[in-house]
């Protein structure tokens, strides 16, 4: 089921999300709805606060398949990349944001099993962006400047 996406200006996006303690049907329905919502909106990632749920849950699909991250944390990062970034909660806008070029994240899967995932480039950017949402941070807080029209990225 596609859920409503909370937009910038809503206090929900500024709150710190709590850890997800249970790995049950309720979580699986949330994950399903988050994926539905992300795909419908043509996004590459979505965090639970963006659908009004203050829990540490993220979905990402940069084109290589769906990744579900429960209680994710960045445990290593290296390098730097600068580029354009957008957010489904900030429709019609893009900004120039500097991020690590490579990050390793530790997270739980939908059954509670811990795993690690390493992403570079766009994947690293998506991981950082979505995990920021869990701490009430939106990319506009970190952007160097807004990108207008055809401006070079
Ligand atoms: Ni976002």
Short mmCIF file of N, CA and C and ligand atoms in Angstrom, two decimals:
data_model
loop_
_atom_site.label_atom_id
_atom_site.label_comp_id
_atom_site.label_asym_id
_atom_site.label_seq_id
_atom_site.Cartn_x
_atom_site.Cartn_y
_atom_site.Cartn_z
N UNK A 1 0.84 -1.19 0.00
CA UNK A 1 0.00 0.00 0.00
C UNK A 1 0.88 1.25 0.00
N UNK A 2 0.59 2.13 -0.94
CA UNK A 2 1.36 3.38 -1.01
C UNK A 2 0.92 4.30 0.13
N UNK A 3 1.90 4.81 0.87
CA UNK A 3 1.58 5.73 1.98
C UNK A 3 1.93 7.17 1.58
N UNK A 4 1.36 8.07 2.33
CA UNK A 4 1.61 9.49 2.10
C UNK A 4 3.04 9.85 2.53
N UNK A 5 3.74 10.62 1.72
CA UNK A 5 5.11 11.02 2.06
C UNK A 5 5.10 12.38 2.77
N UNK A 6 5.70 12.39 3.95
CA UNK A 6 5.79 13.60 4.76
C UNK A 6 6.75 14.59 4.08
N UNK A 7 6.36 15.84 3.99
CA UNK A 7 7.17 16.84 3.29
C UNK A 7 7.96 17.73 4.26
N UNK A 8 9.03 18.31 3.73
CA UNK A 8 9.88 19.22 4.50
C UNK A 8 9.01 20.31 5.13
N UNK A 9 9.26 20.59 6.40
CA UNK A 9 8.43 21.55 7.12
C UNK A 9 7.62 20.84 8.20
N UNK A 10 7.38 19.54 7.98
CA UNK A 10 6.68 18.72 8.98
C UNK A 10 7.67 18.32 10.08
N UNK A 11 7.29 18.52 11.32
CA UNK A 11 8.17 18.23 12.46
C UNK A 11 8.63 16.77 12.53
N UNK A 12 7.83 15.86 11.97
CA UNK A 12 8.18 14.43 12.00
C UNK A 12 9.57 14.19 11.42
N UNK A 13 9.92 14.96 10.38
CA UNK A 13 11.21 14.77 9.71
C UNK A 13 12.38 15.22 10.58
N UNK A 14 12.09 15.93 11.66
CA UNK A 14 13.14 16.50 12.51
C UNK A 14 13.34 15.71 13.79
N UNK A 15 12.58 14.64 13.97
CA UNK A 15 12.69 13.85 15.19
C UNK A 15 13.67 12.69 15.04
N UNK A 16 14.19 12.23 16.17
CA UNK A 16 15.10 11.08 16.18
C UNK A 16 14.25 9.82 16.26
N UNK A 17 14.48 8.92 15.33
CA UNK A 17 13.71 7.68 15.31
C UNK A 17 14.24 6.68 16.33
N UNK A 18 13.34 5.87 16.85
CA UNK A 18 13.71 4.84 17.84
C UNK A 18 14.09 3.55 17.13
N UNK A 19 14.92 2.73 17.79
CA UNK A 19 15.25 1.42 17.20
C UNK A 19 13.99 0.59 17.00
N UNK A 20 14.01 -0.27 15.98
CA UNK A 20 12.91 -1.21 15.74
C UNK A 20 13.18 -2.43 16.61
N UNK A 21 12.33 -2.70 17.61
CA UNK A 21 12.62 -3.78 18.55
C UNK A 21 12.10 -5.15 18.11
N UNK A 22 11.11 -5.15 17.23
CA UNK A 22 10.46 -6.41 16.88
C UNK A 22 10.50 -6.66 15.39
N UNK A 23 10.67 -7.93 15.05
CA UNK A 23 10.79 -8.31 13.64
C UNK A 23 9.60 -9.20 13.28
N UNK A 24 8.46 -8.57 13.23
CA UNK A 24 7.22 -9.32 13.06
C UNK A 24 6.41 -8.78 11.88
N UNK A 25 5.19 -9.24 11.77
CA UNK A 25 4.33 -8.87 10.64
C UNK A 25 4.17 -7.36 10.49
N UNK A 26 4.13 -6.69 11.62
CA UNK A 26 3.96 -5.24 11.60
C UNK A 26 5.12 -4.57 10.85
N UNK A 27 6.34 -5.06 11.11
CA UNK A 27 7.53 -4.55 10.41
C UNK A 27 7.45 -4.91 8.93
N UNK A 28 7.07 -6.14 8.64
CA UNK A 28 7.04 -6.59 7.25
C UNK A 28 6.02 -5.80 6.43
N UNK A 29 4.92 -5.45 7.04
CA UNK A 29 3.93 -4.62 6.34
C UNK A 29 4.47 -3.22 6.11
N UNK A 30 5.19 -2.70 7.10
CA UNK A 30 5.81 -1.38 6.94
C UNK A 30 6.82 -1.42 5.79
N UNK A 31 7.66 -2.47 5.76
CA UNK A 31 8.66 -2.60 4.70
C UNK A 31 8.01 -2.67 3.32
N UNK A 32 6.92 -3.43 3.25
CA UNK A 32 6.21 -3.56 1.98
C UNK A 32 5.65 -2.21 1.54
N UNK A 33 5.04 -1.51 2.47
CA UNK A 33 4.46 -0.20 2.15
C UNK A 33 5.54 0.81 1.78
N UNK A 34 6.67 0.75 2.47
CA UNK A 34 7.76 1.69 2.17
C UNK A 34 8.30 1.44 0.77
N UNK A 35 8.46 0.16 0.39
CA UNK A 35 8.94 -0.15 -0.97
C UNK A 35 7.91 0.31 -2.00
N UNK A 36 6.64 0.01 -1.76
CA UNK A 36 5.57 0.45 -2.67
C UNK A 36 5.62 1.97 -2.87
N UNK A 37 5.78 2.68 -1.75
CA UNK A 37 5.77 4.14 -1.77
C UNK A 37 7.00 4.68 -2.51
N UNK A 38 8.15 4.08 -2.26
CA UNK A 38 9.39 4.51 -2.93
C UNK A 38 9.30 4.30 -4.43
N UNK A 39 8.85 3.11 -4.84
CA UNK A 39 8.78 2.81 -6.29
C UNK A 39 7.75 3.70 -6.98
N UNK A 40 6.61 3.90 -6.33
CA UNK A 40 5.55 4.73 -6.92
C UNK A 40 6.05 6.15 -7.15
N UNK A 41 6.89 6.63 -6.24
CA UNK A 41 7.39 8.01 -6.32
C UNK A 41 8.69 8.10 -7.13
N UNK A 42 9.15 6.94 -7.67
CA UNK A 42 10.37 6.93 -8.46
C UNK A 42 11.61 7.33 -7.67
N UNK A 43 11.63 6.96 -6.40
CA UNK A 43 12.78 7.30 -5.57
C UNK A 43 13.78 6.17 -5.51
N UNK A 44 14.97 6.44 -4.98
CA UNK A 44 15.99 5.40 -4.82
C UNK A 44 16.16 5.01 -3.35
N UNK A 45 15.41 5.70 -2.49
CA UNK A 45 15.49 5.37 -1.06
C UNK A 45 14.36 6.03 -0.29
N UNK A 46 14.03 5.41 0.85
CA UNK A 46 12.98 5.99 1.70
C UNK A 46 13.24 5.54 3.14
N UNK A 47 13.07 6.46 4.06
CA UNK A 47 13.24 6.15 5.48
C UNK A 47 11.87 6.23 6.16
N UNK A 48 11.69 5.42 7.21
CA UNK A 48 10.37 5.33 7.86
C UNK A 48 9.78 6.68 8.31
N UNK A 49 10.61 7.61 8.82
CA UNK A 49 10.03 8.91 9.21
C UNK A 49 9.32 9.61 8.05
N UNK A 50 9.75 9.30 6.83
CA UNK A 50 9.13 9.93 5.65
C UNK A 50 7.71 9.45 5.41
N UNK A 51 7.34 8.33 6.05
CA UNK A 51 5.94 7.91 5.99
C UNK A 51 5.31 8.05 7.38
N UNK A 52 5.95 8.86 8.24
CA UNK A 52 5.36 9.20 9.53
C UNK A 52 5.63 8.22 10.65
N UNK A 53 6.55 7.27 10.40
CA UNK A 53 6.85 6.25 11.43
C UNK A 53 8.26 6.51 11.98
N UNK A 54 8.34 6.83 13.27
CA UNK A 54 9.63 7.18 13.86
C UNK A 54 10.37 5.94 14.36
N UNK A 55 10.69 5.06 13.42
CA UNK A 55 11.47 3.85 13.70
C UNK A 55 12.63 3.78 12.71
N UNK A 56 13.73 3.09 13.15
CA UNK A 56 14.94 3.07 12.34
C UNK A 56 14.87 1.99 11.26
N UNK A 57 14.14 2.32 10.21
CA UNK A 57 13.90 1.41 9.08
C UNK A 57 14.11 2.18 7.78
N UNK A 58 14.84 1.55 6.84
CA UNK A 58 15.18 2.19 5.57
C UNK A 58 15.03 1.19 4.43
N UNK A 59 14.54 1.66 3.29
CA UNK A 59 14.61 0.86 2.06
C UNK A 59 15.38 1.65 1.01
N UNK A 60 16.16 0.92 0.21
CA UNK A 60 16.95 1.54 -0.85
C UNK A 60 16.89 0.65 -2.08
N UNK A 61 16.77 1.27 -3.25
CA UNK A 61 16.95 0.54 -4.51
C UNK A 61 17.50 1.52 -5.53
N UNK A 62 18.81 1.41 -5.78
CA UNK A 62 19.42 2.33 -6.74
C UNK A 62 19.40 1.72 -8.15
N UNK A 63 18.64 0.61 -8.29
CA UNK A 63 18.54 -0.05 -9.58
C UNK A 63 19.11 -1.46 -9.57
N UNK A 64 19.66 -1.85 -8.42
CA UNK A 64 20.27 -3.18 -8.28
C UNK A 64 19.44 -4.11 -7.42
N UNK A 65 18.19 -3.72 -7.14
CA UNK A 65 17.35 -4.55 -6.28
C UNK A 65 17.10 -3.89 -4.93
N UNK A 66 16.07 -4.37 -4.28
CA UNK A 66 15.64 -3.78 -3.01
C UNK A 66 16.53 -4.20 -1.84
N UNK A 67 16.93 -3.21 -1.06
CA UNK A 67 17.70 -3.46 0.15
C UNK A 67 16.91 -2.93 1.34
N UNK A 68 16.74 -3.78 2.35
CA UNK A 68 16.03 -3.38 3.57
C UNK A 68 17.03 -3.29 4.71
N UNK A 69 17.01 -2.17 5.42
CA UNK A 69 17.95 -1.97 6.52
C UNK A 69 17.17 -1.61 7.78
N UNK A 70 17.31 -2.46 8.80
CA UNK A 70 16.67 -2.20 10.08
C UNK A 70 17.77 -1.84 11.08
N UNK A 71 17.56 -0.77 11.82
CA UNK A 71 18.52 -0.30 12.81
C UNK A 71 19.94 -0.13 12.23
N UNK A 72 20.05 0.51 11.07
CA UNK A 72 21.36 0.63 10.41
C UNK A 72 22.27 1.65 11.10
N UNK A 73 23.57 1.36 11.06
CA UNK A 73 24.54 2.35 11.52
C UNK A 73 25.77 2.28 10.63
N UNK A 74 26.34 3.46 10.36
CA UNK A 74 27.56 3.52 9.56
C UNK A 74 28.73 3.17 10.46
N UNK A 75 29.48 2.13 10.06
CA UNK A 75 30.59 1.72 10.92
C UNK A 75 31.95 2.05 10.30
N UNK A 76 31.98 2.42 9.02
CA UNK A 76 33.23 2.85 8.39
C UNK A 76 32.91 3.71 7.19
N UNK A 77 33.77 4.67 6.92
CA UNK A 77 33.58 5.50 5.74
C UNK A 77 34.93 5.98 5.24
N UNK A 78 35.04 6.20 3.92
CA UNK A 78 36.28 6.74 3.38
C UNK A 78 36.03 7.55 2.13
N UNK A 79 36.98 8.43 1.83
CA UNK A 79 36.91 9.24 0.62
C UNK A 79 35.83 10.29 0.69
N UNK A 80 35.62 10.92 -0.47
CA UNK A 80 34.67 12.02 -0.55
C UNK A 80 34.11 12.09 -1.95
N UNK A 81 32.83 12.42 -2.06
CA UNK A 81 32.22 12.66 -3.37
C UNK A 81 31.32 13.88 -3.23
N UNK A 82 31.26 14.64 -4.30
CA UNK A 82 30.38 15.81 -4.32
C UNK A 82 29.42 15.63 -5.47
N UNK A 83 28.15 15.86 -5.23
CA UNK A 83 27.19 15.68 -6.32
C UNK A 83 25.79 16.11 -5.94
N UNK A 84 24.90 15.94 -6.92
CA UNK A 84 23.51 16.37 -6.74
C UNK A 84 22.74 15.35 -5.91
N UNK A 85 21.85 15.86 -5.10
CA UNK A 85 21.03 14.99 -4.26
C UNK A 85 19.61 15.56 -4.19
N UNK A 86 18.65 14.65 -4.14
CA UNK A 86 17.26 15.06 -3.96
C UNK A 86 16.63 14.20 -2.91
N UNK A 87 15.36 14.47 -2.60
CA UNK A 87 14.68 13.74 -1.54
C UNK A 87 13.18 13.76 -1.83
N UNK A 88 12.52 12.63 -1.63
CA UNK A 88 11.07 12.55 -1.89
C UNK A 88 10.28 13.48 -0.96
N UNK A 89 10.90 13.88 0.15
CA UNK A 89 10.23 14.81 1.07
C UNK A 89 10.47 16.27 0.68
N UNK A 90 11.32 16.47 -0.33
CA UNK A 90 11.63 17.84 -0.79
C UNK A 90 11.43 17.86 -2.31
N UNK A 91 10.19 17.68 -2.77
CA UNK A 91 9.93 17.51 -4.20
C UNK A 91 10.33 18.74 -5.03
N UNK A 92 10.88 18.45 -6.21
CA UNK A 92 11.20 19.52 -7.15
C UNK A 92 12.46 20.28 -6.85
N UNK A 93 13.20 19.84 -5.83
CA UNK A 93 14.44 20.55 -5.50
C UNK A 93 15.62 19.59 -5.50
N UNK A 94 16.81 20.14 -5.76
CA UNK A 94 18.03 19.35 -5.68
C UNK A 94 19.12 20.21 -5.08
N UNK A 95 20.07 19.55 -4.44
CA UNK A 95 21.17 20.30 -3.85
C UNK A 95 22.48 19.59 -4.06
N UNK A 96 23.54 20.35 -3.92
CA UNK A 96 24.90 19.85 -4.09
C UNK A 96 25.43 19.49 -2.70
N UNK A 97 25.67 18.17 -2.50
CA UNK A 97 26.05 17.70 -1.17
C UNK A 97 27.33 16.87 -1.23
N UNK A 98 28.23 17.12 -0.30
CA UNK A 98 29.46 16.34 -0.20
C UNK A 98 29.19 15.17 0.76
N UNK A 99 29.52 13.97 0.30
CA UNK A 99 29.32 12.74 1.10
C UNK A 99 30.59 11.89 1.05
N UNK A 100 30.72 10.92 1.94
CA UNK A 100 31.82 9.96 1.80
C UNK A 100 31.64 9.17 0.50
N UNK A 101 32.73 8.74 -0.10
CA UNK A 101 32.62 7.99 -1.36
C UNK A 101 32.32 6.51 -1.13
N UNK A 102 32.66 6.05 0.07
CA UNK A 102 32.46 4.63 0.38
C UNK A 102 32.06 4.51 1.85
N UNK A 103 30.99 3.77 2.11
CA UNK A 103 30.62 3.55 3.50
C UNK A 103 30.27 2.08 3.73
N UNK A 104 30.50 1.65 4.95
CA UNK A 104 30.08 0.32 5.37
C UNK A 104 29.03 0.50 6.47
N UNK A 105 27.92 -0.19 6.29
CA UNK A 105 26.80 -0.08 7.22
C UNK A 105 26.53 -1.45 7.85
N UNK A 106 26.25 -1.42 9.14
CA UNK A 106 25.83 -2.62 9.85
C UNK A 106 24.35 -2.45 10.12
N UNK A 107 23.58 -3.48 9.82
CA UNK A 107 22.13 -3.37 9.98
C UNK A 107 21.54 -4.76 10.23
N UNK A 108 20.26 -4.77 10.59
CA UNK A 108 19.55 -6.03 10.72
C UNK A 108 18.63 -6.22 9.52
N UNK A 109 18.40 -7.48 9.16
CA UNK A 109 17.45 -7.75 8.09
C UNK A 109 16.05 -7.90 8.69
N UNK A 110 15.07 -8.25 7.86
CA UNK A 110 13.68 -8.29 8.33
C UNK A 110 13.41 -9.36 9.38
N UNK A 111 14.41 -10.26 9.55
CA UNK A 111 14.24 -11.28 10.59
C UNK A 111 15.09 -11.00 11.82
N UNK A 112 15.83 -9.88 11.76
CA UNK A 112 16.63 -9.49 12.93
C UNK A 112 18.08 -9.90 12.85
N UNK A 113 18.46 -10.57 11.75
CA UNK A 113 19.83 -11.03 11.56
C UNK A 113 20.74 -9.85 11.17
N UNK A 114 21.85 -9.70 11.90
CA UNK A 114 22.79 -8.61 11.58
C UNK A 114 23.60 -8.94 10.33
N UNK A 115 23.86 -7.94 9.52
CA UNK A 115 24.73 -8.10 8.34
C UNK A 115 25.41 -6.77 8.06
N UNK A 116 26.41 -6.84 7.17
CA UNK A 116 27.10 -5.61 6.78
C UNK A 116 26.97 -5.42 5.28
N UNK A 117 26.88 -4.16 4.87
CA UNK A 117 26.82 -3.84 3.45
C UNK A 117 27.75 -2.66 3.18
N UNK A 118 28.54 -2.77 2.11
CA UNK A 118 29.44 -1.69 1.73
C UNK A 118 28.97 -1.12 0.40
N UNK A 119 28.87 0.19 0.32
CA UNK A 119 28.44 0.83 -0.92
C UNK A 119 29.38 1.95 -1.31
N UNK A 120 29.54 2.10 -2.64
CA UNK A 120 30.36 3.19 -3.16
C UNK A 120 29.52 4.08 -4.04
N UNK A 121 29.98 5.29 -4.28
CA UNK A 121 29.29 6.19 -5.20
C UNK A 121 27.85 6.45 -4.79
N UNK A 122 26.93 6.21 -5.73
CA UNK A 122 25.50 6.48 -5.47
C UNK A 122 24.98 5.68 -4.28
N UNK A 123 25.45 4.43 -4.15
CA UNK A 123 24.98 3.60 -3.03
C UNK A 123 25.43 4.21 -1.70
N UNK A 124 26.66 4.68 -1.64
CA UNK A 124 27.16 5.31 -0.41
C UNK A 124 26.34 6.56 -0.11
N UNK A 125 26.04 7.31 -1.13
CA UNK A 125 25.24 8.54 -0.97
C UNK A 125 23.84 8.20 -0.45
N UNK A 126 23.23 7.17 -1.01
CA UNK A 126 21.88 6.77 -0.58
C UNK A 126 21.90 6.28 0.88
N UNK A 127 22.90 5.49 1.23
CA UNK A 127 23.00 5.00 2.61
C UNK A 127 23.12 6.16 3.60
N UNK A 128 23.98 7.12 3.29
CA UNK A 128 24.18 8.28 4.18
C UNK A 128 22.90 9.11 4.28
N UNK A 129 22.28 9.36 3.13
CA UNK A 129 21.07 10.19 3.07
C UNK A 129 19.94 9.58 3.90
N UNK A 130 19.71 8.28 3.71
CA UNK A 130 18.59 7.64 4.41
C UNK A 130 18.85 7.50 5.91
N UNK A 131 20.08 7.17 6.28
CA UNK A 131 20.39 7.03 7.70
C UNK A 131 20.31 8.40 8.39
N UNK A 132 20.67 9.47 7.67
CA UNK A 132 20.48 10.83 8.21
C UNK A 132 19.02 11.07 8.60
N UNK A 133 18.08 10.58 7.76
CA UNK A 133 16.66 10.78 8.06
C UNK A 133 16.28 10.23 9.43
N UNK A 134 16.95 9.14 9.85
CA UNK A 134 16.63 8.51 11.13
C UNK A 134 17.06 9.38 12.31
N UNK A 135 17.94 10.34 12.01
CA UNK A 135 18.40 11.25 13.05
C UNK A 135 17.84 12.66 12.86
N UNK A 136 16.79 12.76 12.07
CA UNK A 136 16.14 14.06 11.89
C UNK A 136 16.87 15.02 10.97
N UNK A 137 17.80 14.46 10.18
CA UNK A 137 18.59 15.31 9.29
C UNK A 137 18.09 15.17 7.85
N UNK A 138 17.87 16.29 7.18
CA UNK A 138 17.45 16.30 5.78
C UNK A 138 18.62 16.88 4.97
N UNK A 139 18.78 16.42 3.73
CA UNK A 139 19.97 16.82 2.96
C UNK A 139 20.15 18.34 2.85
N UNK A 140 19.03 19.07 2.90
CA UNK A 140 19.14 20.53 2.78
C UNK A 140 19.99 21.13 3.91
N UNK A 141 20.09 20.41 5.04
CA UNK A 141 20.90 20.87 6.16
C UNK A 141 22.39 20.83 5.82
N UNK A 142 22.75 19.90 4.91
CA UNK A 142 24.16 19.65 4.62
C UNK A 142 24.59 20.17 3.26
N UNK A 143 23.63 20.65 2.45
CA UNK A 143 24.00 21.00 1.08
C UNK A 143 24.84 22.26 1.03
N UNK A 144 25.74 22.26 0.05
CA UNK A 144 26.59 23.42 -0.18
C UNK A 144 25.75 24.51 -0.83
N UNK A 145 24.97 24.11 -1.83
CA UNK A 145 24.06 25.07 -2.47
C UNK A 145 22.96 24.33 -3.22
N UNK A 146 21.91 25.03 -3.52
CA UNK A 146 20.80 24.47 -4.26
C UNK A 146 21.18 24.41 -5.75
N UNK A 147 20.66 23.39 -6.45
CA UNK A 147 20.92 23.29 -7.88
C UNK A 147 19.67 23.70 -8.64
N UNK A 148 19.84 24.63 -9.56
CA UNK A 148 18.71 25.11 -10.33
C UNK A 148 18.84 24.69 -11.78
N UNK A 149 17.75 24.23 -12.37
CA UNK A 149 17.68 23.92 -13.80
C UNK A 149 18.80 23.01 -14.27
N UNK A 150 19.52 23.42 -15.28
CA UNK A 150 20.53 22.58 -15.92
C UNK A 150 21.93 22.78 -15.37
N UNK A 151 22.02 23.46 -14.27
CA UNK A 151 23.34 23.72 -13.68
C UNK A 151 24.16 22.44 -13.60
N UNK A 152 25.45 22.55 -13.87
CA UNK A 152 26.37 21.42 -13.80
C UNK A 152 26.33 20.78 -12.42
N UNK A 153 26.35 19.48 -12.41
CA UNK A 153 26.37 18.81 -11.10
C UNK A 153 27.81 18.62 -10.70
NI1 LIG B 1 15.34 11.82 1.67
#
